[in-house]
């Protein structure tokens, strides 16, 4: 599934990690690089490089934390919100195609299992 979604995201110039970062950062603005690294399952260095690409594209901005000058907080720009919205529609269509062969009960069971695994990993 990650590969199929990754193919969809190529049209938007995004990787799956960048897409996930835009999604998470819109939901929780001000995340740190460390938070993002943990959430996307990468090292801080890899997350920093990935964020550099988003920043260069104008999709995110880094701001110095108000109480810890060594930490930067990540915020999605207007261009980032637009890119995410467009990519999200394409990802949704692709996910629907991938799920088409499963019953609603099967889809619900998989989502429940995935949510449980995500919680267990925190």
mmCIF file of C-alpha atoms in Angstrom:
data_model
loop_
_atom_site.group_PDB
_atom_site.id
_atom_site.type_symbol
_atom_site.label_atom_id
_atom_site.label_comp_id
_atom_site.label_asym_id
_atom_site.label_seq_id
_atom_site.Cartn_x
_atom_site.Cartn_y
_atom_site.Cartn_z
ATOM 1 C CA UNK A 1 0.000 0.000 0.000
ATOM 2 C CA UNK A 2 2.843 2.362 0.848
ATOM 3 C CA UNK A 3 4.279 1.779 -2.619
ATOM 4 C CA UNK A 4 0.939 2.439 -4.330
ATOM 5 C CA UNK A 5 0.406 5.621 -2.323
ATOM 6 C CA UNK A 6 3.995 6.651 -3.009
ATOM 7 C CA UNK A 7 3.319 6.391 -6.746
ATOM 8 C CA UNK A 8 0.299 8.689 -6.388
ATOM 9 C CA UNK A 9 2.326 11.211 -4.406
ATOM 10 C CA UNK A 10 5.017 11.452 -7.092
ATOM 11 C CA UNK A 11 2.583 13.548 -9.150
ATOM 12 C CA UNK A 12 2.623 16.087 -6.315
ATOM 13 C CA UNK A 13 6.377 15.973 -5.725
ATOM 14 C CA UNK A 14 5.890 14.418 -2.287
ATOM 15 C CA UNK A 15 7.165 11.301 -0.550
ATOM 16 C CA UNK A 16 4.985 9.334 1.846
ATOM 17 C CA UNK A 17 6.951 10.778 4.783
ATOM 18 C CA UNK A 18 6.471 14.326 3.508
ATOM 19 C CA UNK A 19 2.756 13.714 2.973
ATOM 20 C CA UNK A 20 2.415 12.264 6.480
ATOM 21 C CA UNK A 21 4.326 15.235 7.902
ATOM 22 C CA UNK A 22 2.010 17.727 6.210
ATOM 23 C CA UNK A 23 -0.989 15.812 7.565
ATOM 24 C CA UNK A 24 0.331 15.560 11.139
ATOM 25 C CA UNK A 25 1.621 19.114 11.274
ATOM 26 C CA UNK A 26 -1.716 20.506 10.128
ATOM 27 C CA UNK A 27 -3.422 18.517 12.870
ATOM 28 C CA UNK A 28 -0.837 19.511 15.501
ATOM 29 C CA UNK A 29 0.984 22.702 14.487
ATOM 30 C CA UNK A 30 4.268 23.430 16.187
ATOM 31 C CA UNK A 31 5.682 19.902 16.304
ATOM 32 C CA UNK A 32 9.442 19.685 16.745
ATOM 33 C CA UNK A 33 11.818 17.845 14.427
ATOM 34 C CA UNK A 34 12.152 15.154 17.102
ATOM 35 C CA UNK A 35 8.355 14.750 17.265
ATOM 36 C CA UNK A 36 8.137 14.404 13.499
ATOM 37 C CA UNK A 37 11.022 11.925 13.352
ATOM 38 C CA UNK A 38 9.275 9.737 15.923
ATOM 39 C CA UNK A 39 5.909 10.017 14.151
ATOM 40 C CA UNK A 40 7.222 9.074 10.701
ATOM 41 C CA UNK A 41 9.571 6.400 12.057
ATOM 42 C CA UNK A 42 12.882 7.941 11.095
ATOM 43 C CA UNK A 43 15.967 9.402 12.686
ATOM 44 C CA UNK A 44 16.111 13.069 13.621
ATOM 45 C CA UNK A 45 18.719 13.606 10.897
ATOM 46 C CA UNK A 46 16.540 11.971 8.213
ATOM 47 C CA UNK A 47 13.517 13.971 9.373
ATOM 48 C CA UNK A 48 15.556 17.167 9.249
ATOM 49 C CA UNK A 49 16.568 16.426 5.648
ATOM 50 C CA UNK A 50 12.976 15.607 4.692
ATOM 51 C CA UNK A 51 11.785 18.840 6.313
ATOM 52 C CA UNK A 52 14.468 20.705 4.392
ATOM 53 C CA UNK A 53 12.848 19.561 1.154
ATOM 54 C CA UNK A 54 9.415 20.682 2.337
ATOM 55 C CA UNK A 55 10.842 24.001 3.469
ATOM 56 C CA UNK A 56 12.665 24.568 0.174
ATOM 57 C CA UNK A 57 9.388 23.894 -1.669
ATOM 58 C CA UNK A 58 7.652 26.463 0.547
ATOM 59 C CA UNK A 59 5.311 23.895 2.103
ATOM 60 C CA UNK A 60 6.427 24.293 5.715
ATOM 61 C CA UNK A 61 8.192 26.882 7.809
ATOM 62 C CA UNK A 62 10.338 26.509 10.898
ATOM 63 C CA UNK A 63 9.958 28.908 13.790
ATOM 64 C CA UNK A 64 12.116 29.144 16.885
ATOM 65 C CA UNK A 65 10.354 27.739 19.936
ATOM 66 C CA UNK A 66 9.275 30.596 22.235
ATOM 67 C CA UNK A 67 10.953 29.137 25.337
ATOM 68 C CA UNK A 68 13.696 26.900 23.904
ATOM 69 C CA UNK A 69 15.816 28.667 21.303
ATOM 70 C CA UNK A 70 17.526 25.392 20.327
ATOM 71 C CA UNK A 71 14.215 23.886 19.176
ATOM 72 C CA UNK A 72 12.308 24.778 16.038
ATOM 73 C CA UNK A 73 8.608 24.267 15.606
ATOM 74 C CA UNK A 74 7.172 23.205 12.257
ATOM 75 C CA UNK A 75 4.160 24.897 10.665
ATOM 76 C CA UNK A 76 2.433 24.202 7.345
ATOM 77 C CA UNK A 77 2.250 27.178 4.973
ATOM 78 C CA UNK A 78 -0.743 28.078 2.800
ATOM 79 C CA UNK A 79 1.042 26.429 -0.141
ATOM 80 C CA UNK A 80 1.571 23.326 2.022
ATOM 81 C CA UNK A 81 -2.122 23.169 2.905
ATOM 82 C CA UNK A 82 -3.034 23.423 -0.776
ATOM 83 C CA UNK A 83 -0.523 20.722 -1.776
ATOM 84 C CA UNK A 84 -1.771 18.438 1.001
ATOM 85 C CA UNK A 85 -5.429 18.934 0.048
ATOM 86 C CA UNK A 86 -4.740 18.085 -3.593
ATOM 87 C CA UNK A 87 -2.566 15.090 -2.736
ATOM 88 C CA UNK A 88 -5.067 13.872 -0.135
ATOM 89 C CA UNK A 89 -7.817 13.661 -2.761
ATOM 90 C CA UNK A 90 -5.587 11.525 -5.015
ATOM 91 C CA UNK A 91 -4.513 9.330 -2.098
ATOM 92 C CA UNK A 92 -8.154 8.857 -1.092
ATOM 93 C CA UNK A 93 -9.066 7.713 -4.598
ATOM 94 C CA UNK A 94 -6.131 5.272 -4.670
ATOM 95 C CA UNK A 95 -6.981 3.880 -1.219
ATOM 96 C CA UNK A 96 -10.582 3.328 -2.361
ATOM 97 C CA UNK A 97 -9.289 1.390 -5.376
ATOM 98 C CA UNK A 98 -7.065 -0.741 -3.163
ATOM 99 C CA UNK A 99 -9.886 -1.432 -0.693
ATOM 100 C CA UNK A 100 -12.509 -2.220 -3.346
ATOM 101 C CA UNK A 101 -11.952 -5.982 -3.123
ATOM 102 C CA UNK A 102 -12.614 -6.131 0.605
ATOM 103 C CA UNK A 103 -15.914 -6.237 2.455
ATOM 104 C CA UNK A 104 -16.800 -3.401 4.842
ATOM 105 C CA UNK A 105 -16.254 -5.824 7.723
ATOM 106 C CA UNK A 106 -12.769 -6.699 6.505
ATOM 107 C CA UNK A 107 -11.865 -3.018 6.106
ATOM 108 C CA UNK A 108 -13.153 -2.265 9.613
ATOM 109 C CA UNK A 109 -11.151 -5.160 11.076
ATOM 110 C CA UNK A 110 -7.937 -4.020 9.379
ATOM 111 C CA UNK A 111 -8.419 -0.415 10.538
ATOM 112 C CA UNK A 112 -9.070 -1.602 14.084
ATOM 113 C CA UNK A 113 -5.932 -3.748 14.037
ATOM 114 C CA UNK A 114 -3.795 -0.960 12.565
ATOM 115 C CA UNK A 115 -5.064 1.537 15.138
ATOM 116 C CA UNK A 116 -4.305 -0.928 17.917
ATOM 117 C CA UNK A 117 -0.794 -1.498 16.596
ATOM 118 C CA UNK A 118 -0.183 2.240 16.307
ATOM 119 C CA UNK A 119 -1.276 2.738 19.911
ATOM 120 C CA UNK A 120 0.876 -0.150 21.102
ATOM 121 C CA UNK A 121 3.911 1.417 19.447
ATOM 122 C CA UNK A 122 3.554 4.721 21.297
#
